[in-house]
mmCIF file of C-alpha atoms in Angstrom:
data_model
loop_
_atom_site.group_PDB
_atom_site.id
_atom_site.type_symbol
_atom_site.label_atom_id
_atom_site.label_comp_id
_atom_site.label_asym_id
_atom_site.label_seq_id
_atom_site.Cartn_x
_atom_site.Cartn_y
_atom_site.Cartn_z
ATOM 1 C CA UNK A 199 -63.628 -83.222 54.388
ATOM 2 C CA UNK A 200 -62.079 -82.127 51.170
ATOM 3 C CA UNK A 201 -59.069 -79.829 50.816
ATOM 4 C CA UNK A 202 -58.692 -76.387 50.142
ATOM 5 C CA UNK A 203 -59.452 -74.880 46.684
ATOM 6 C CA UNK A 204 -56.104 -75.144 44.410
ATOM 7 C CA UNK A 205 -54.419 -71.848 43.377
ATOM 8 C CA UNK A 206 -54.792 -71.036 39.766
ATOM 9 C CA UNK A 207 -52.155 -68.365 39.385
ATOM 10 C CA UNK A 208 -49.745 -66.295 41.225
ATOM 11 C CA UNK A 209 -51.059 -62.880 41.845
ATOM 12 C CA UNK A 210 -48.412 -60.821 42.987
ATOM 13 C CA UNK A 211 -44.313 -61.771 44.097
ATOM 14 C CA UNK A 212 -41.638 -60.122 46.144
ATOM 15 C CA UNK A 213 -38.080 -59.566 45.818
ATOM 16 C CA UNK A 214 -36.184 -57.903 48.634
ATOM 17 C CA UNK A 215 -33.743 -54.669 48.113
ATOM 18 C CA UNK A 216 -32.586 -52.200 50.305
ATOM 19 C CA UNK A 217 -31.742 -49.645 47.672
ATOM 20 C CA UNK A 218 -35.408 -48.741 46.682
ATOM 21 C CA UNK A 219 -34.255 -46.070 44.410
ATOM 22 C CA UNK A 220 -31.943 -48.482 42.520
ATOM 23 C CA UNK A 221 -34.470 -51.057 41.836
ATOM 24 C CA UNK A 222 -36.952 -48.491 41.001
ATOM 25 C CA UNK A 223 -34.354 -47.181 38.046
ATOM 26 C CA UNK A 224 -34.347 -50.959 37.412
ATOM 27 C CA UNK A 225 -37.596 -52.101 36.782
ATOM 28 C CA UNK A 226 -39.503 -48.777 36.320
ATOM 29 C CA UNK A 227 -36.811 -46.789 33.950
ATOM 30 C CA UNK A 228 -34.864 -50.030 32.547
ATOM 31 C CA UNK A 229 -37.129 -53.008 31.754
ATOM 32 C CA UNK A 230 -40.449 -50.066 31.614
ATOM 33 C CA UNK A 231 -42.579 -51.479 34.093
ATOM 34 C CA UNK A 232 -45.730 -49.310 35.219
ATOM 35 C CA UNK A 233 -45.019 -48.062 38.785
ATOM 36 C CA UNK A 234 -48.013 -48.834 41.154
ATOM 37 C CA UNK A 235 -46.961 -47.256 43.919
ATOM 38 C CA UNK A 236 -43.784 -46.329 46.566
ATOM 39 C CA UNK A 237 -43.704 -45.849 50.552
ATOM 40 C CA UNK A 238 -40.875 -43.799 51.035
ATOM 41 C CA UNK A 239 -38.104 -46.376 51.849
ATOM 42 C CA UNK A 240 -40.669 -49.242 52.692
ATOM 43 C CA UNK A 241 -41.255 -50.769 49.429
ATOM 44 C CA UNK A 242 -42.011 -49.847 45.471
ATOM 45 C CA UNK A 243 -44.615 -51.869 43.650
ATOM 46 C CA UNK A 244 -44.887 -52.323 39.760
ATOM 47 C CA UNK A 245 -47.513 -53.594 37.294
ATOM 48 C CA UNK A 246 -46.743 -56.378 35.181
ATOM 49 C CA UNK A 247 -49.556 -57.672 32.631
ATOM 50 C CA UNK A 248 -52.285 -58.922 35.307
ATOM 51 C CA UNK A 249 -49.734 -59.710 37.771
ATOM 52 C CA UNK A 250 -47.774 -57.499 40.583
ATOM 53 C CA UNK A 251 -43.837 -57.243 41.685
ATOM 54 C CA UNK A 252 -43.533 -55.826 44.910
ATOM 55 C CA UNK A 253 -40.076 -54.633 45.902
ATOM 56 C CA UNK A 254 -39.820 -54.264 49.720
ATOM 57 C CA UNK A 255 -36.926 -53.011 51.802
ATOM 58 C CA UNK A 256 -36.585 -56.019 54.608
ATOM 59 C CA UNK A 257 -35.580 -53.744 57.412
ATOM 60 C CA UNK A 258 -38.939 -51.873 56.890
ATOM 61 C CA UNK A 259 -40.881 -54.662 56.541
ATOM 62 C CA UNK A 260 -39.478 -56.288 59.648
ATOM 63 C CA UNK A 261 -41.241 -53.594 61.512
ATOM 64 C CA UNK A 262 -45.030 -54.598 62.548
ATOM 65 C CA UNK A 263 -47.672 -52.128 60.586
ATOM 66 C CA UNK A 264 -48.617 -48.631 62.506
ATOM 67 C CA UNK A 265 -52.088 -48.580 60.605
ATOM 68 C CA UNK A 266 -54.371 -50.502 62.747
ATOM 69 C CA UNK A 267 -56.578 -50.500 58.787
ATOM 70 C CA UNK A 268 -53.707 -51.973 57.524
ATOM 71 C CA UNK A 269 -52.487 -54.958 59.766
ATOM 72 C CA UNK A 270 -50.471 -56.695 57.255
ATOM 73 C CA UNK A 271 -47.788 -59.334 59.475
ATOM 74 C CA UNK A 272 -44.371 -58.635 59.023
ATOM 75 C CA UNK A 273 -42.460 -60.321 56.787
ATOM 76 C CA UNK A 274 -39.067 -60.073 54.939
ATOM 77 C CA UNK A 275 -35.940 -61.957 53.674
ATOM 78 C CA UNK A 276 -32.299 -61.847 53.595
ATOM 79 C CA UNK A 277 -30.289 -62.441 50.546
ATOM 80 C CA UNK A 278 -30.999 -62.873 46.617
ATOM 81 C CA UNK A 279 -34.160 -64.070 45.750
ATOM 82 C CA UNK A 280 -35.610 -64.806 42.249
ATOM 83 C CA UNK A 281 -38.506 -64.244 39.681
ATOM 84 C CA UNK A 282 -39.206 -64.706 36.046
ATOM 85 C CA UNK A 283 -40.296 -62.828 33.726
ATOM 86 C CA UNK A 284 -42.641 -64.564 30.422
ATOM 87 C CA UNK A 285 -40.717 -63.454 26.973
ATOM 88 C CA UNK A 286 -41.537 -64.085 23.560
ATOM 89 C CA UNK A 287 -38.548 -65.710 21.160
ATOM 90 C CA UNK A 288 -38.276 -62.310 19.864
ATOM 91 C CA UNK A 289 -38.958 -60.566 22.732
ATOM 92 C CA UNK A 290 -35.048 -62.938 23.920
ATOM 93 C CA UNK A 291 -33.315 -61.805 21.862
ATOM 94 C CA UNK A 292 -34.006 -58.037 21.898
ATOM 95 C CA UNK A 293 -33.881 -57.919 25.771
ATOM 96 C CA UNK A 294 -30.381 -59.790 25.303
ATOM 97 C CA UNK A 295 -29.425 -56.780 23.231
ATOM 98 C CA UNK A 296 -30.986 -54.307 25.389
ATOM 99 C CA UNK A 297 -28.977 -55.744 28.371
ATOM 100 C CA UNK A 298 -25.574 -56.218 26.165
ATOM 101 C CA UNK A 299 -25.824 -52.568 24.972
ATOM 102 C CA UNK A 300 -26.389 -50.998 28.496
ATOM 103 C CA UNK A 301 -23.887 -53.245 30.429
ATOM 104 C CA UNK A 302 -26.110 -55.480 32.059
ATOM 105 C CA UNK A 303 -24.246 -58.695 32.097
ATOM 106 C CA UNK A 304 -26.321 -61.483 30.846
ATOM 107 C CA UNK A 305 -25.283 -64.640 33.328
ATOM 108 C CA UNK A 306 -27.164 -67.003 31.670
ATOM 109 C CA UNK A 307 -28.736 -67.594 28.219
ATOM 110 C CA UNK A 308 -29.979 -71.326 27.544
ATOM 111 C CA UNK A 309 -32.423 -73.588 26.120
ATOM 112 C CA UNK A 310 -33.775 -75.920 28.667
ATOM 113 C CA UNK A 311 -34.184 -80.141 27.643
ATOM 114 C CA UNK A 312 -38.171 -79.263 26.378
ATOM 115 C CA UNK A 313 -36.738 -76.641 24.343
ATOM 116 C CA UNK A 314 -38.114 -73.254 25.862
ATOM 117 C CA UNK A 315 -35.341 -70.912 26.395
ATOM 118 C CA UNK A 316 -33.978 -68.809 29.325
ATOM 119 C CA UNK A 317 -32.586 -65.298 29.996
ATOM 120 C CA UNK A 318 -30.907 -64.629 33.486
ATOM 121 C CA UNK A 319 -29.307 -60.964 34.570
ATOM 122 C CA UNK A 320 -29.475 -59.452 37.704
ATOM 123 C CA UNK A 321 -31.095 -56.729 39.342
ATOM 124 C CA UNK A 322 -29.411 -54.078 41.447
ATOM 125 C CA UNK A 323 -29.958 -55.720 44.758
ATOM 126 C CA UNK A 324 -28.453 -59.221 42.874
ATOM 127 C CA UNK A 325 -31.510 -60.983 42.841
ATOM 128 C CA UNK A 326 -32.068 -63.299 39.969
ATOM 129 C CA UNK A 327 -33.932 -62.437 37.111
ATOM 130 C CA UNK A 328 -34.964 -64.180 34.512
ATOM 131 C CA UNK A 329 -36.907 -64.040 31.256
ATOM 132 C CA UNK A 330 -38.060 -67.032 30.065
ATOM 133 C CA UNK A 331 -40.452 -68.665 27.226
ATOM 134 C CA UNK A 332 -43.462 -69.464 28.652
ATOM 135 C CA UNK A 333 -43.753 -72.622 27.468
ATOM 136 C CA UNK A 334 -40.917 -73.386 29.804
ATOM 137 C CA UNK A 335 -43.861 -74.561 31.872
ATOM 138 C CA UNK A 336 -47.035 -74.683 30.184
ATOM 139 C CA UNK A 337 -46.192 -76.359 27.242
ATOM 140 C CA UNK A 338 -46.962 -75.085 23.673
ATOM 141 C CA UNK A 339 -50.210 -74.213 25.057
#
């Protein structure tokens, strides 16, 4: 029996907040990512090239789904989580000054050992964002 087929990219990824409004301002007015949609205080979805970050409130999505159409499992977490943006060089540098000129501290801003280089700030709910060359882990493809 063989194993399951291997995953050949992420298609969406979640960050928790409970301040939907805040994150919205974030990643919809801030960084100018396409809203997809919002469920009142349940969660806020955005479009990002051919991939998805979904923004969910944990309390609401501790709560088991009402819409017997929709029986999605709860799920949720606690605390700061992380995702990463793919940046050009250029693109670095100008979100570095972007975040600089709008008081966004930068925590982070490093090449690793291959020599891609990393952006980290955080979002309103504190979770970890960075911006980083994609060759950080595909190589000089």
């Amino acid at each position: 029996m063989t194993g399951p087929p291997t995953p050949r990219e992420i298609l969406e990824t979640a960050v928790y907040a409970n301040d939907l409004d805040a994150m919205e301002r974030f990643y919809a007015g801030f960084l100018g990512m396409e809203k997809i949609t919002r469920v009142e205080d349940r969660h806020v979805f955005f479009r990002c090239g051919r991939t998805v970050l979904l923004v969910f409130n944990p309390e609401a999505t501790r709560r088991p789904s009402r819409n017997p159409e929709l029986p999605v499992p709860v799920h949720g977490s606690d605390g700061q989580g992380h995702v990463c943006f793919s940046a050009t060089p250029a693109e670095l540098d100008s979100l570095r000054e972007c975040f600089e000129s709008r008081g966004v501290p930068v925590e982070a801003d490093f090449s690793w050992p291959g020599g891609s280089r990393s952006i980290y700030v955080r979002d309103p709910a504190g979770n970890s964002v960075e911006f980083a060359e994609r060759r950080l882990w595909f190589g000089d493809e």
